[in-house]
Amino acid sequence: MRVGFGYDIHRLVPGRKLLLGGIEIPSPVGEEGFSDGDVLIHAVIDALLGPADLGDIGSSFPPGDPEFAGISSVLLLQRTKAMIAGRGFSAVSVDCTVVLEAPKILPYVPGIKASLAACLCVDADRVSVKGKTKEGLDAVGAREAVEAYAVILLKEPGE
Ligand code: MG
């Protein structure tokens, strides 16, 4: 087994969708980004790439590359899963935390879990998604940004 860890942060701005794990959350602001900005999927992608020795999201999907302008992060996650599968790795379990001041994500957690589970070909009970706030502190607390953390257990080739 190998452990992967991922982190990401995006600014929240008007006129963009708030996407978490491929699910759109109703919100007056959404993630700024070169892709669709799905902060949770970006953290998950980094957590998958690291333990497979495949670098990070920026090296695989460079911001500024027209191929990835506005691209769905679900597609990036599917491509990442194929990349790690090419090295014999597969995800066993996923544990994530989204740090967002508002709205509360709890009502959307089942949908987010199902979406991530489908992308990674694991059962939804092996995907955990938790919501936290920053208690009003720093840029996340001021509703100017959203953060995500992900820890993933990967099965090594031949295991
Ligand atoms: Mg990102």
PDB file of C-alpha atoms in Angstrom, residues 1-85:
ATOM      1  CA  MET A   1       0.000   0.000   0.000  1.00  0.00           C
ATOM      2  CA  ARG A   2       1.076   3.611  -0.540  1.00  0.00           C
ATOM      3  CA  VAL A   3      -0.420   6.772   0.949  1.00  0.00           C
ATOM      4  CA  GLY A   4      -1.111   9.843  -1.176  1.00  0.00           C
ATOM      5  CA  PHE A   5      -1.813  13.347   0.083  1.00  0.00           C
ATOM      6  CA  GLY A   6      -3.236  16.250  -1.901  1.00  0.00           C
ATOM      7  CA  TYR A   7      -4.142  19.874  -1.217  1.00  0.00           C
ATOM      8  CA  ASP A   8      -5.619  22.702  -3.277  1.00  0.00           C
ATOM      9  CA  ILE A   9      -7.098  26.171  -2.864  1.00  0.00           C
ATOM     10  CA  HIS A  10      -9.090  28.300  -5.293  1.00  0.00           C
ATOM     11  CA  ARG A  11     -10.411  31.840  -5.108  1.00  0.00           C
ATOM     12  CA  LEU A  12     -14.208  32.195  -5.001  1.00  0.00           C
ATOM     13  CA  VAL A  13     -15.587  34.710  -7.505  1.00  0.00           C
ATOM     14  CA  PRO A  14     -19.012  35.662  -8.902  1.00  0.00           C
ATOM     15  CA  GLY A  15     -19.988  34.184 -12.252  1.00  0.00           C
ATOM     16  CA  ARG A  16     -18.312  30.804 -11.723  1.00  0.00           C
ATOM     17  CA  LYS A  17     -19.817  27.458 -10.678  1.00  0.00           C
ATOM     18  CA  LEU A  18     -18.990  26.020  -7.253  1.00  0.00           C
ATOM     19  CA  LEU A  19     -17.975  22.455  -8.116  1.00  0.00           C
ATOM     20  CA  LEU A  20     -16.950  19.885  -5.522  1.00  0.00           C
ATOM     21  CA  GLY A  21     -16.128  16.356  -6.636  1.00  0.00           C
ATOM     22  CA  GLY A  22     -17.947  16.916  -9.908  1.00  0.00           C
ATOM     23  CA  ILE A  23     -21.149  18.071  -8.188  1.00  0.00           C
ATOM     24  CA  GLU A  24     -22.439  21.637  -8.595  1.00  0.00           C
ATOM     25  CA  ILE A  25     -23.321  23.286  -5.274  1.00  0.00           C
ATOM     26  CA  PRO A  26     -25.784  26.214  -5.439  1.00  0.00           C
ATOM     27  CA  SER A  27     -23.760  29.314  -4.485  1.00  0.00           C
ATOM     28  CA  PRO A  28     -23.476  32.979  -5.529  1.00  0.00           C
ATOM     29  CA  VAL A  29     -19.719  32.441  -6.018  1.00  0.00           C
ATOM     30  CA  GLY A  30     -17.645  29.647  -7.530  1.00  0.00           C
ATOM     31  CA  GLU A  31     -14.045  28.627  -8.068  1.00  0.00           C
ATOM     32  CA  GLU A  32     -11.828  30.732 -10.282  1.00  0.00           C
ATOM     33  CA  GLY A  33      -9.566  28.516 -12.347  1.00  0.00           C
ATOM     34  CA  PHE A  34      -8.104  27.625 -15.728  1.00  0.00           C
ATOM     35  CA  SER A  35     -10.084  24.376 -15.730  1.00  0.00           C
ATOM     36  CA  ASP A  36     -13.568  24.234 -14.192  1.00  0.00           C
ATOM     37  CA  GLY A  37     -11.808  24.877 -10.856  1.00  0.00           C
ATOM     38  CA  ASP A  38     -13.095  21.846  -8.909  1.00  0.00           C
ATOM     39  CA  VAL A  39     -10.852  22.222  -5.857  1.00  0.00           C
ATOM     40  CA  LEU A  40     -11.759  18.849  -4.356  1.00  0.00           C
ATOM     41  CA  ILE A  41     -10.962  16.891  -7.501  1.00  0.00           C
ATOM     42  CA  HIS A  42      -7.668  18.760  -7.843  1.00  0.00           C
ATOM     43  CA  ALA A  43      -6.666  17.680  -4.315  1.00  0.00           C
ATOM     44  CA  VAL A  44      -7.692  14.099  -5.138  1.00  0.00           C
ATOM     45  CA  ILE A  45      -5.653  14.154  -8.358  1.00  0.00           C
ATOM     46  CA  ASP A  46      -2.517  15.262  -6.488  1.00  0.00           C
ATOM     47  CA  ALA A  47      -3.107  12.529  -3.887  1.00  0.00           C
ATOM     48  CA  LEU A  48      -3.275   9.934  -6.690  1.00  0.00           C
ATOM     49  CA  LEU A  49      -0.257  11.162  -8.653  1.00  0.00           C
ATOM     50  CA  GLY A  50       2.189  11.511  -5.747  1.00  0.00           C
ATOM     51  CA  PRO A  51       2.464   7.898  -4.583  1.00  0.00           C
ATOM     52  CA  ALA A  52       2.567   6.659  -8.210  1.00  0.00           C
ATOM     53  CA  ASP A  53       5.639   8.894  -8.740  1.00  0.00           C
ATOM     54  CA  LEU A  54       3.775  10.840 -11.427  1.00  0.00           C
ATOM     55  CA  GLY A  55       4.437  14.357 -10.120  1.00  0.00           C
ATOM     56  CA  ASP A  56       1.518  16.700  -9.583  1.00  0.00           C
ATOM     57  CA  ILE A  57      -1.536  18.064 -11.371  1.00  0.00           C
ATOM     58  CA  GLY A  58       0.385  20.994 -12.847  1.00  0.00           C
ATOM     59  CA  SER A  59       2.933  18.726 -14.550  1.00  0.00           C
ATOM     60  CA  SER A  60       0.273  16.423 -16.044  1.00  0.00           C
ATOM     61  CA  PHE A  61      -2.300  19.097 -16.941  1.00  0.00           C
ATOM     62  CA  PRO A  62      -0.420  22.410 -17.227  1.00  0.00           C
ATOM     63  CA  PRO A  63      -2.522  25.560 -16.672  1.00  0.00           C
ATOM     64  CA  GLY A  64      -2.261  27.661 -19.807  1.00  0.00           C
ATOM     65  CA  ASP A  65      -2.393  24.637 -22.135  1.00  0.00           C
ATOM     66  CA  PRO A  66      -5.418  25.302 -24.390  1.00  0.00           C
ATOM     67  CA  GLU A  67      -6.300  21.590 -24.191  1.00  0.00           C
ATOM     68  CA  PHE A  68      -7.272  22.088 -20.554  1.00  0.00           C
ATOM     69  CA  ALA A  69      -9.031  25.486 -20.758  1.00  0.00           C
ATOM     70  CA  GLY A  70     -12.375  25.162 -18.979  1.00  0.00           C
ATOM     71  CA  ILE A  71     -12.039  21.368 -18.961  1.00  0.00           C
ATOM     72  CA  SER A  72     -14.183  19.276 -16.608  1.00  0.00           C
ATOM     73  CA  SER A  73     -12.083  18.155 -13.654  1.00  0.00           C
ATOM     74  CA  VAL A  74     -14.024  14.873 -13.744  1.00  0.00           C
ATOM     75  CA  LEU A  75     -12.307  14.229 -17.081  1.00  0.00           C
ATOM     76  CA  LEU A  76      -8.928  15.111 -15.550  1.00  0.00           C
ATOM     77  CA  LEU A  77      -9.632  12.681 -12.700  1.00  0.00           C
ATOM     78  CA  GLN A  78     -10.582   9.928 -15.150  1.00  0.00           C
ATOM     79  CA  ARG A  79      -7.358  10.531 -17.057  1.00  0.00           C
ATOM     80  CA  THR A  80      -5.395  10.499 -13.793  1.00  0.00           C
ATOM     81  CA  LYS A  81      -6.963   7.185 -12.789  1.00  0.00           C
ATOM     82  CA  ALA A  82      -5.923   5.749 -16.179  1.00  0.00           C
ATOM     83  CA  MET A  83      -2.377   7.108 -15.689  1.00  0.00           C
ATOM     84  CA  ILE A  84      -1.927   5.449 -12.299  1.00  0.00           C
ATOM     85  CA  ALA A  85      -3.583   2.258 -13.593  1.00  0.00           C
TER      86      ALA A  85
END
